PDB file of C-alpha atoms in Angstrom:
ATOM      1  CA  UNK B 126      -4.103   0.888 -45.992  1.00  0.00           C
ATOM      2  CA  UNK B 127      -6.905   0.046 -43.481  1.00  0.00           C
ATOM      3  CA  UNK B 128      -5.867  -1.848 -40.332  1.00  0.00           C
ATOM      4  CA  UNK B 129      -6.041  -5.606 -40.427  1.00  0.00           C
ATOM      5  CA  UNK B 130      -8.601  -7.174 -38.084  1.00  0.00           C
ATOM      6  CA  UNK B 131      -7.179  -9.583 -35.502  1.00  0.00           C
ATOM      7  CA  UNK B 132     -10.424 -11.556 -35.487  1.00  0.00           C
ATOM      8  CA  UNK B 133      -9.787 -15.040 -36.813  1.00  0.00           C
ATOM      9  CA  UNK B 134     -11.975 -18.097 -37.357  1.00  0.00           C
ATOM     10  CA  UNK B 135     -11.869 -20.545 -34.459  1.00  0.00           C
ATOM     11  CA  UNK B 136     -10.450 -23.970 -35.321  1.00  0.00           C
ATOM     12  CA  UNK B 137     -12.631 -26.998 -34.678  1.00  0.00           C
ATOM     13  CA  UNK B 138     -12.110 -28.517 -31.248  1.00  0.00           C
ATOM     14  CA  UNK B 139     -13.903 -31.201 -29.237  1.00  0.00           C
ATOM     15  CA  UNK B 140     -12.240 -31.180 -25.820  1.00  0.00           C
ATOM     16  CA  UNK B 141     -14.051 -29.478 -22.971  1.00  0.00           C
ATOM     17  CA  UNK B 142     -17.380 -29.136 -24.771  1.00  0.00           C
ATOM     18  CA  UNK B 143     -20.200 -28.328 -22.333  1.00  0.00           C
ATOM     19  CA  UNK B 144     -22.983 -27.447 -24.783  1.00  0.00           C
ATOM     20  CA  UNK B 145     -23.336 -28.859 -28.292  1.00  0.00           C
ATOM     21  CA  UNK B 146     -25.932 -27.546 -30.730  1.00  0.00           C
ATOM     22  CA  UNK B 147     -25.953 -29.670 -33.877  1.00  0.00           C
ATOM     23  CA  UNK B 148     -27.891 -28.976 -37.091  1.00  0.00           C
ATOM     24  CA  UNK B 149     -30.730 -27.327 -35.165  1.00  0.00           C
ATOM     25  CA  UNK B 150     -33.647 -25.930 -37.159  1.00  0.00           C
ATOM     26  CA  UNK B 151     -36.383 -24.085 -35.275  1.00  0.00           C
ATOM     27  CA  UNK B 152     -39.854 -22.830 -36.130  1.00  0.00           C
ATOM     28  CA  UNK B 153     -42.458 -20.704 -34.433  1.00  0.00           C
ATOM     29  CA  UNK B 154     -46.130 -20.815 -35.265  1.00  0.00           C
ATOM     30  CA  UNK B 155     -48.842 -18.194 -35.404  1.00  0.00           C
ATOM     31  CA  UNK B 156     -52.524 -18.618 -36.191  1.00  0.00           C
ATOM     32  CA  UNK B 157     -51.816 -17.950 -39.871  1.00  0.00           C
ATOM     33  CA  UNK B 158     -48.380 -19.338 -40.641  1.00  0.00           C
ATOM     34  CA  UNK B 159     -45.330 -21.324 -39.676  1.00  0.00           C
ATOM     35  CA  UNK B 160     -42.117 -19.291 -39.709  1.00  0.00           C
ATOM     36  CA  UNK B 161     -38.675 -20.840 -39.852  1.00  0.00           C
ATOM     37  CA  UNK B 162     -36.479 -19.210 -37.208  1.00  0.00           C
ATOM     38  CA  UNK B 163     -33.154 -20.995 -37.783  1.00  0.00           C
ATOM     39  CA  UNK B 164     -31.789 -23.424 -40.346  1.00  0.00           C
ATOM     40  CA  UNK B 165     -29.288 -26.148 -39.369  1.00  0.00           C
ATOM     41  CA  UNK B 166     -27.348 -24.137 -36.815  1.00  0.00           C
ATOM     42  CA  UNK B 167     -24.376 -25.854 -35.167  1.00  0.00           C
ATOM     43  CA  UNK B 168     -21.890 -24.692 -32.524  1.00  0.00           C
ATOM     44  CA  UNK B 169     -20.082 -25.839 -29.383  1.00  0.00           C
ATOM     45  CA  UNK B 170     -19.730 -23.962 -26.101  1.00  0.00           C
ATOM     46  CA  UNK B 171     -16.799 -24.901 -23.849  1.00  0.00           C
ATOM     47  CA  UNK B 172     -16.509 -24.646 -20.094  1.00  0.00           C
ATOM     48  CA  UNK B 173     -16.044 -21.009 -18.947  1.00  0.00           C
ATOM     49  CA  UNK B 174     -16.705 -19.665 -22.456  1.00  0.00           C
ATOM     50  CA  UNK B 175     -18.333 -16.291 -22.926  1.00  0.00           C
ATOM     51  CA  UNK B 176     -20.088 -17.366 -26.108  1.00  0.00           C
ATOM     52  CA  UNK B 177     -22.094 -14.702 -27.935  1.00  0.00           C
ATOM     53  CA  UNK B 178     -24.781 -15.302 -30.560  1.00  0.00           C
ATOM     54  CA  UNK B 179     -24.885 -12.190 -32.718  1.00  0.00           C
ATOM     55  CA  UNK B 180     -27.334 -11.357 -35.460  1.00  0.00           C
ATOM     56  CA  UNK B 181     -29.947  -8.879 -36.677  1.00  0.00           C
ATOM     57  CA  UNK B 182     -33.485  -8.766 -35.335  1.00  0.00           C
ATOM     58  CA  UNK B 183     -35.549 -11.705 -36.556  1.00  0.00           C
ATOM     59  CA  UNK B 184     -32.616 -14.070 -37.167  1.00  0.00           C
ATOM     60  CA  UNK B 185     -33.822 -16.560 -34.553  1.00  0.00           C
ATOM     61  CA  UNK B 186     -31.132 -15.968 -31.939  1.00  0.00           C
ATOM     62  CA  UNK B 187     -33.578 -15.580 -29.042  1.00  0.00           C
ATOM     63  CA  UNK B 188     -35.530 -18.623 -30.215  1.00  0.00           C
ATOM     64  CA  UNK B 189     -32.239 -20.525 -30.293  1.00  0.00           C
ATOM     65  CA  UNK B 190     -31.516 -19.492 -26.702  1.00  0.00           C
ATOM     66  CA  UNK B 191     -34.988 -20.653 -25.664  1.00  0.00           C
ATOM     67  CA  UNK B 192     -34.294 -24.003 -27.319  1.00  0.00           C
ATOM     68  CA  UNK B 193     -31.088 -24.359 -25.291  1.00  0.00           C
ATOM     69  CA  UNK B 194     -33.130 -23.485 -22.195  1.00  0.00           C
ATOM     70  CA  UNK B 195     -35.570 -26.259 -23.087  1.00  0.00           C
ATOM     71  CA  UNK B 196     -38.578 -24.037 -23.827  1.00  0.00           C
ATOM     72  CA  UNK B 197     -38.627 -24.693 -27.589  1.00  0.00           C
ATOM     73  CA  UNK B 198     -38.276 -28.096 -29.248  1.00  0.00           C
ATOM     74  CA  UNK B 199     -36.133 -28.243 -32.411  1.00  0.00           C
ATOM     75  CA  UNK B 200     -37.811 -29.291 -35.640  1.00  0.00           C
ATOM     76  CA  UNK B 201     -34.592 -31.099 -36.507  1.00  0.00           C
ATOM     77  CA  UNK B 202     -31.162 -31.541 -34.989  1.00  0.00           C
ATOM     78  CA  UNK B 203     -30.381 -31.851 -31.305  1.00  0.00           C
ATOM     79  CA  UNK B 204     -28.962 -30.003 -28.303  1.00  0.00           C
ATOM     80  CA  UNK B 205     -26.691 -31.719 -25.780  1.00  0.00           C
ATOM     81  CA  UNK B 206     -25.640 -30.362 -22.390  1.00  0.00           C
ATOM     82  CA  UNK B 207     -22.822 -32.302 -20.774  1.00  0.00           C
ATOM     83  CA  UNK B 208     -23.613 -35.111 -23.199  1.00  0.00           C
ATOM     84  CA  UNK B 209     -27.312 -35.354 -22.251  1.00  0.00           C
ATOM     85  CA  UNK B 210     -30.035 -34.334 -24.707  1.00  0.00           C
ATOM     86  CA  UNK B 211     -31.960 -31.193 -23.756  1.00  0.00           C
ATOM     87  CA  UNK B 212     -35.694 -31.961 -23.783  1.00  0.00           C
ATOM     88  CA  UNK B 213     -37.117 -29.613 -21.131  1.00  0.00           C
ATOM     89  CA  UNK B 214     -36.131 -26.728 -18.861  1.00  0.00           C
ATOM     90  CA  UNK B 215     -33.882 -27.535 -15.913  1.00  0.00           C
ATOM     91  CA  UNK B 216     -31.920 -25.895 -13.086  1.00  0.00           C
ATOM     92  CA  UNK B 217     -28.670 -26.575 -14.956  1.00  0.00           C
ATOM     93  CA  UNK B 218     -29.656 -23.709 -17.333  1.00  0.00           C
ATOM     94  CA  UNK B 219     -30.733 -20.375 -15.876  1.00  0.00           C
ATOM     95  CA  UNK B 220     -32.034 -17.574 -18.104  1.00  0.00           C
ATOM     96  CA  UNK B 221     -31.774 -13.810 -17.668  1.00  0.00           C
ATOM     97  CA  UNK B 222     -34.096 -11.909 -20.012  1.00  0.00           C
ATOM     98  CA  UNK B 223     -34.055  -8.218 -20.916  1.00  0.00           C
ATOM     99  CA  UNK B 224     -37.469  -7.556 -19.381  1.00  0.00           C
ATOM    100  CA  UNK B 225     -37.266  -5.965 -15.944  1.00  0.00           C
ATOM    101  CA  UNK B 226     -40.540  -7.573 -14.787  1.00  0.00           C
ATOM    102  CA  UNK B 227     -38.881 -10.969 -14.418  1.00  0.00           C
ATOM    103  CA  UNK B 228     -38.697 -10.393 -10.634  1.00  0.00           C
ATOM    104  CA  UNK B 229     -41.984 -11.030  -8.762  1.00  0.00           C
ATOM    105  CA  UNK B 230     -42.761  -7.582  -7.295  1.00  0.00           C
ATOM    106  CA  UNK B 231     -44.273  -8.948  -4.074  1.00  0.00           C
ATOM    107  CA  UNK B 232     -40.970 -10.593  -3.076  1.00  0.00           C
ATOM    108  CA  UNK B 233     -37.989  -8.755  -1.649  1.00  0.00           C
ATOM    109  CA  UNK B 234     -34.660  -8.882  -3.454  1.00  0.00           C
ATOM    110  CA  UNK B 235     -33.440 -11.619  -1.103  1.00  0.00           C
ATOM    111  CA  UNK B 236     -36.666 -13.609  -1.499  1.00  0.00           C
ATOM    112  CA  UNK B 237     -36.369 -13.353  -5.283  1.00  0.00           C
ATOM    113  CA  UNK B 238     -32.881 -14.852  -5.161  1.00  0.00           C
ATOM    114  CA  UNK B 239     -34.011 -17.535  -2.705  1.00  0.00           C
ATOM    115  CA  UNK B 240     -37.023 -18.562  -4.773  1.00  0.00           C
ATOM    116  CA  UNK B 241     -35.417 -21.017  -7.266  1.00  0.00           C
ATOM    117  CA  UNK B 242     -33.338 -22.532  -4.453  1.00  0.00           C
ATOM    118  CA  UNK B 243     -36.437 -23.246  -2.389  1.00  0.00           C
ATOM    119  CA  UNK B 244     -38.383 -24.430  -5.433  1.00  0.00           C
ATOM    120  CA  UNK B 245     -35.713 -27.031  -6.138  1.00  0.00           C
ATOM    121  CA  UNK B 246     -35.977 -28.331  -2.539  1.00  0.00           C
ATOM    122  CA  UNK B 247     -32.254 -28.989  -2.685  1.00  0.00           C
ATOM    123  CA  UNK B 248     -31.437 -26.829   0.343  1.00  0.00           C
ATOM    124  CA  UNK B 249     -33.113 -25.715   3.550  1.00  0.00           C
ATOM    125  CA  UNK B 250     -34.584 -22.245   3.989  1.00  0.00           C
ATOM    126  CA  UNK B 251     -31.634 -21.242   6.169  1.00  0.00           C
ATOM    127  CA  UNK B 252     -29.185 -22.466   3.525  1.00  0.00           C
ATOM    128  CA  UNK B 253     -31.125 -20.687   0.777  1.00  0.00           C
ATOM    129  CA  UNK B 254     -30.998 -17.462   2.787  1.00  0.00           C
ATOM    130  CA  UNK B 255     -27.228 -17.754   3.206  1.00  0.00           C
ATOM    131  CA  UNK B 256     -26.671 -18.535  -0.474  1.00  0.00           C
ATOM    132  CA  UNK B 257     -28.897 -15.613  -1.486  1.00  0.00           C
ATOM    133  CA  UNK B 258     -27.016 -13.176   0.714  1.00  0.00           C
ATOM    134  CA  UNK B 259     -23.683 -14.389  -0.687  1.00  0.00           C
ATOM    135  CA  UNK B 260     -24.977 -14.043  -4.260  1.00  0.00           C
ATOM    136  CA  UNK B 261     -26.200 -10.504  -3.596  1.00  0.00           C
ATOM    137  CA  UNK B 262     -22.837  -9.614  -2.092  1.00  0.00           C
ATOM    138  CA  UNK B 263     -21.164 -10.934  -5.236  1.00  0.00           C
ATOM    139  CA  UNK B 264     -23.146  -8.490  -7.402  1.00  0.00           C
ATOM    140  CA  UNK B 265     -22.800  -5.651  -4.882  1.00  0.00           C
ATOM    141  CA  UNK B 266     -26.422  -5.546  -3.725  1.00  0.00           C
ATOM    142  CA  UNK B 267     -26.222  -6.895  -0.180  1.00  0.00           C
ATOM    143  CA  UNK B 268     -27.512  -3.559   1.184  1.00  0.00           C
ATOM    144  CA  UNK B 269     -30.699  -3.973  -0.862  1.00  0.00           C
ATOM    145  CA  UNK B 270     -31.574  -7.490   0.313  1.00  0.00           C
ATOM    146  CA  UNK B 271     -34.851  -6.375   1.903  1.00  0.00           C
ATOM    147  CA  UNK B 272     -35.846  -3.880  -0.793  1.00  0.00           C
ATOM    148  CA  UNK B 273     -38.621  -4.564  -3.297  1.00  0.00           C
ATOM    149  CA  UNK B 274     -37.997  -4.597  -7.077  1.00  0.00           C
ATOM    150  CA  UNK B 275     -40.020  -1.436  -7.761  1.00  0.00           C
ATOM    151  CA  UNK B 276     -37.527   0.583  -5.690  1.00  0.00           C
ATOM    152  CA  UNK B 277     -34.562  -0.505  -7.847  1.00  0.00           C
ATOM    153  CA  UNK B 278     -33.182   0.923 -11.074  1.00  0.00           C
ATOM    154  CA  UNK B 279     -33.229  -1.152 -14.241  1.00  0.00           C
ATOM    155  CA  UNK B 280     -29.550  -1.999 -13.908  1.00  0.00           C
ATOM    156  CA  UNK B 281     -30.000  -3.081 -10.285  1.00  0.00           C
ATOM    157  CA  UNK B 282     -32.907  -5.337 -11.242  1.00  0.00           C
ATOM    158  CA  UNK B 283     -30.687  -7.020 -13.810  1.00  0.00           C
ATOM    159  CA  UNK B 284     -28.025  -7.568 -11.159  1.00  0.00           C
ATOM    160  CA  UNK B 285     -30.652  -9.230  -8.948  1.00  0.00           C
ATOM    161  CA  UNK B 286     -31.666 -11.448 -11.865  1.00  0.00           C
ATOM    162  CA  UNK B 287     -28.017 -12.413 -12.424  1.00  0.00           C
ATOM    163  CA  UNK B 288     -27.546 -13.117  -8.703  1.00  0.00           C
ATOM    164  CA  UNK B 289     -30.677 -15.282  -8.697  1.00  0.00           C
ATOM    165  CA  UNK B 290     -29.428 -17.225 -11.703  1.00  0.00           C
ATOM    166  CA  UNK B 291     -25.904 -17.781 -10.375  1.00  0.00           C
ATOM    167  CA  UNK B 292     -27.141 -18.729  -6.888  1.00  0.00           C
ATOM    168  CA  UNK B 293     -28.335 -22.070  -8.250  1.00  0.00           C
ATOM    169  CA  UNK B 294     -24.849 -22.787  -9.673  1.00  0.00           C
ATOM    170  CA  UNK B 295     -26.126 -23.656 -13.167  1.00  0.00           C
ATOM    171  CA  UNK B 296     -23.932 -25.363 -15.708  1.00  0.00           C
ATOM    172  CA  UNK B 297     -24.560 -22.484 -18.094  1.00  0.00           C
ATOM    173  CA  UNK B 298     -25.995 -18.976 -17.745  1.00  0.00           C
ATOM    174  CA  UNK B 299     -28.220 -17.903 -20.645  1.00  0.00           C
ATOM    175  CA  UNK B 300     -28.689 -14.170 -21.242  1.00  0.00           C
ATOM    176  CA  UNK B 301     -31.134 -12.875 -23.858  1.00  0.00           C
ATOM    177  CA  UNK B 302     -30.215  -9.260 -24.735  1.00  0.00           C
ATOM    178  CA  UNK B 303     -30.170  -8.494 -20.994  1.00  0.00           C
ATOM    179  CA  UNK B 304     -28.993  -4.881 -21.319  1.00  0.00           C
ATOM    180  CA  UNK B 305     -30.848  -3.838 -24.482  1.00  0.00           C
ATOM    181  CA  UNK B 306     -33.410  -1.691 -22.661  1.00  0.00           C
ATOM    182  CA  UNK B 307     -30.821   0.239 -20.616  1.00  0.00           C
ATOM    183  CA  UNK B 308     -29.388   3.646 -21.454  1.00  0.00           C
ATOM    184  CA  UNK B 309     -25.899   3.661 -22.962  1.00  0.00           C
ATOM    185  CA  UNK B 310     -24.035   4.518 -19.751  1.00  0.00           C
ATOM    186  CA  UNK B 311     -25.882   1.927 -17.643  1.00  0.00           C
ATOM    187  CA  UNK B 312     -25.481  -0.654 -20.384  1.00  0.00           C
ATOM    188  CA  UNK B 313     -21.700  -0.261 -20.416  1.00  0.00           C
ATOM    189  CA  UNK B 314     -21.554  -0.387 -16.628  1.00  0.00           C
ATOM    190  CA  UNK B 315     -23.578  -3.627 -16.644  1.00  0.00           C
ATOM    191  CA  UNK B 316     -21.290  -5.113 -19.291  1.00  0.00           C
ATOM    192  CA  UNK B 317     -18.279  -4.217 -17.150  1.00  0.00           C
ATOM    193  CA  UNK B 318     -19.890  -5.716 -14.060  1.00  0.00           C
ATOM    194  CA  UNK B 319     -20.775  -8.899 -15.939  1.00  0.00           C
ATOM    195  CA  UNK B 320     -17.159  -9.332 -17.059  1.00  0.00           C
ATOM    196  CA  UNK B 321     -15.859  -8.597 -13.552  1.00  0.00           C
ATOM    197  CA  UNK B 322     -18.254 -11.207 -12.180  1.00  0.00           C
ATOM    198  CA  UNK B 323     -17.098 -13.708 -14.799  1.00  0.00           C
ATOM    199  CA  UNK B 324     -13.474 -13.097 -13.765  1.00  0.00           C
ATOM    200  CA  UNK B 325     -14.496 -13.864 -10.187  1.00  0.00           C
ATOM    201  CA  UNK B 326     -16.731 -16.914 -10.743  1.00  0.00           C
ATOM    202  CA  UNK B 327     -15.718 -18.180 -14.239  1.00  0.00           C
ATOM    203  CA  UNK B 328     -19.207 -19.378 -15.128  1.00  0.00           C
ATOM    204  CA  UNK B 329     -20.131 -20.488 -18.657  1.00  0.00           C
ATOM    205  CA  UNK B 330     -22.108 -17.834 -20.513  1.00  0.00           C
ATOM    206  CA  UNK B 331     -24.305 -17.995 -23.618  1.00  0.00           C
ATOM    207  CA  UNK B 332     -25.189 -14.405 -24.488  1.00  0.00           C
ATOM    208  CA  UNK B 333     -27.540 -13.145 -27.218  1.00  0.00           C
ATOM    209  CA  UNK B 334     -27.241  -9.646 -28.690  1.00  0.00           C
ATOM    210  CA  UNK B 335     -27.775  -7.676 -31.890  1.00  0.00           C
ATOM    211  CA  UNK B 336     -25.011  -5.182 -30.980  1.00  0.00           C
ATOM    212  CA  UNK B 337     -21.671  -5.796 -32.671  1.00  0.00           C
ATOM    213  CA  UNK B 338     -19.733  -3.714 -30.139  1.00  0.00           C
ATOM    214  CA  UNK B 339     -21.386  -5.514 -27.221  1.00  0.00           C
ATOM    215  CA  UNK B 340     -20.522  -8.880 -28.761  1.00  0.00           C
ATOM    216  CA  UNK B 341     -16.872  -7.883 -29.143  1.00  0.00           C
ATOM    217  CA  UNK B 342     -16.415  -6.694 -25.555  1.00  0.00           C
ATOM    218  CA  UNK B 343     -18.560  -9.318 -23.771  1.00  0.00           C
ATOM    219  CA  UNK B 344     -17.632 -12.449 -25.687  1.00  0.00           C
ATOM    220  CA  UNK B 345     -14.492 -14.450 -26.151  1.00  0.00           C
ATOM    221  CA  UNK B 346     -16.195 -16.278 -29.050  1.00  0.00           C
ATOM    222  CA  UNK B 347     -18.889 -14.983 -31.390  1.00  0.00           C
ATOM    223  CA  UNK B 348     -21.310 -16.913 -33.601  1.00  0.00           C
ATOM    224  CA  UNK B 349     -22.689 -14.819 -36.458  1.00  0.00           C
ATOM    225  CA  UNK B 350     -26.197 -15.607 -37.714  1.00  0.00           C
ATOM    226  CA  UNK B 351     -27.550 -14.410 -41.048  1.00  0.00           C
ATOM    227  CA  UNK B 352     -30.775 -12.443 -41.396  1.00  0.00           C
ATOM    228  CA  UNK B 353     -33.959 -14.529 -41.262  1.00  0.00           C
ATOM    229  CA  UNK B 354     -33.887 -17.455 -41.194  1.00  0.00           C
ATOM    230  CA  UNK B 355     -30.787 -17.665 -39.043  1.00  0.00           C
ATOM    231  CA  UNK B 356     -27.920 -19.613 -40.578  1.00  0.00           C
ATOM    232  CA  UNK B 357     -24.326 -19.691 -39.343  1.00  0.00           C
ATOM    233  CA  UNK B 358     -22.270 -17.124 -41.230  1.00  0.00           C
ATOM    234  CA  UNK B 359     -19.068 -17.481 -39.202  1.00  0.00           C
ATOM    235  CA  UNK B 360     -17.620 -18.258 -35.787  1.00  0.00           C
ATOM    236  CA  UNK B 361     -14.959 -15.819 -34.593  1.00  0.00           C
ATOM    237  CA  UNK B 362     -12.443 -15.384 -31.798  1.00  0.00           C
ATOM    238  CA  UNK B 363     -12.904 -12.049 -29.999  1.00  0.00           C
ATOM    239  CA  UNK B 364     -10.666 -12.683 -26.979  1.00  0.00           C
ATOM    240  CA  UNK B 365      -8.378  -9.788 -27.899  1.00  0.00           C
ATOM    241  CA  UNK B 366     -11.040  -7.103 -27.500  1.00  0.00           C
ATOM    242  CA  UNK B 367     -12.300  -5.264 -24.421  1.00  0.00           C
ATOM    243  CA  UNK B 368     -13.464  -1.866 -23.194  1.00  0.00           C
ATOM    244  CA  UNK B 369      -9.919  -0.572 -23.145  1.00  0.00           C
ATOM    245  CA  UNK B 370      -9.547  -0.757 -26.919  1.00  0.00           C
ATOM    246  CA  UNK B 371     -13.002   0.098 -28.306  1.00  0.00           C
ATOM    247  CA  UNK B 372     -11.537   3.197 -29.948  1.00  0.00           C
ATOM    248  CA  UNK B 373      -8.603   1.373 -31.538  1.00  0.00           C
ATOM    249  CA  UNK B 374      -8.396   0.939 -35.317  1.00  0.00           C
ATOM    250  CA  UNK B 375      -8.273  -2.867 -34.892  1.00  0.00           C
ATOM    251  CA  UNK B 376     -11.536  -2.832 -32.935  1.00  0.00           C
ATOM    252  CA  UNK B 377     -13.208  -0.679 -35.563  1.00  0.00           C
ATOM    253  CA  UNK B 378     -11.883  -2.904 -38.345  1.00  0.00           C
ATOM    254  CA  UNK B 379     -13.220  -5.980 -36.554  1.00  0.00           C
ATOM    255  CA  UNK B 380     -16.616  -4.324 -36.135  1.00  0.00           C
ATOM    256  CA  UNK B 381     -16.747  -3.432 -39.823  1.00  0.00           C
ATOM    257  CA  UNK B 382     -15.733  -6.935 -40.860  1.00  0.00           C
ATOM    258  CA  UNK B 383     -18.477  -8.465 -38.699  1.00  0.00           C
ATOM    259  CA  UNK B 384     -21.004  -6.107 -40.257  1.00  0.00           C
ATOM    260  CA  UNK B 385     -19.957  -7.266 -43.720  1.00  0.00           C
ATOM    261  CA  UNK B 386     -20.157 -10.924 -42.675  1.00  0.00           C
ATOM    262  CA  UNK B 387     -23.636 -10.409 -41.269  1.00  0.00           C
ATOM    263  CA  UNK B 388     -25.175  -8.454 -44.114  1.00  0.00           C
ATOM    264  CA  UNK B 389     -23.072  -8.930 -47.260  1.00  0.00           C
ATOM    265  CA  UNK B 390     -23.890 -12.341 -48.693  1.00  0.00           C
ATOM    266  CA  UNK B 391     -20.965 -12.204 -51.101  1.00  0.00           C
ATOM    267  CA  UNK B 392     -18.495 -11.549 -48.286  1.00  0.00           C
ATOM    268  CA  UNK B 393     -20.011 -14.313 -46.162  1.00  0.00           C
ATOM    269  CA  UNK B 394     -19.325 -17.059 -48.676  1.00  0.00           C
TER     270      UNK B 394
END
């Protein structure tokens, strides 16, 4: 008999909701057509959640993240952060993308981390410098404060991007397949570092991926989106899984069940 998965649906709960996405449908337009990205997607993210949106390429998960960031306006439905409707980008939501060119190459690592702090005009230059150095120390890059991005590895650039995002103390950190372009060993190391950083800071994370294994180890909750257009297939609790049990039968059973939920319409009903 195959092992029974310990993944279970999450019961509905309203307390401690930081982000609420309700019945959100999204579209993107080209010169020739209008394409529906998501259809009536709803979910809640609670304080200190590691909430993962998982789905195949083209299911609208990145577009959904951009809508939470305020870059894309929903066709219908609404997005609330701390009870306020999201209508535009803001410093309460910081985004880390997978592209490594998100760091201006003419700025040093420290200057890159300082940039959003100075742009907000919320702190002085001296304060921004101190915050940047602390953030770099948190991600283990204090020795590279005066280096330029082109001298860093891909994984190090992502750590700078994470430090820059967390330095502003956002309400929620948004990560769009941040490790997808890394080799397997670097990707796992970055996942481990992200979780270690979460244990230290306990920030709220909304993380997009198309990797089932990554979703299981990074997230404590997983939202499954169907192939295009993205619809909610299920919301699952993945708190029990981590790097230490990726080879366990329960982990493999959970991975297989998620695959069925994503791609087998009959099983998803």
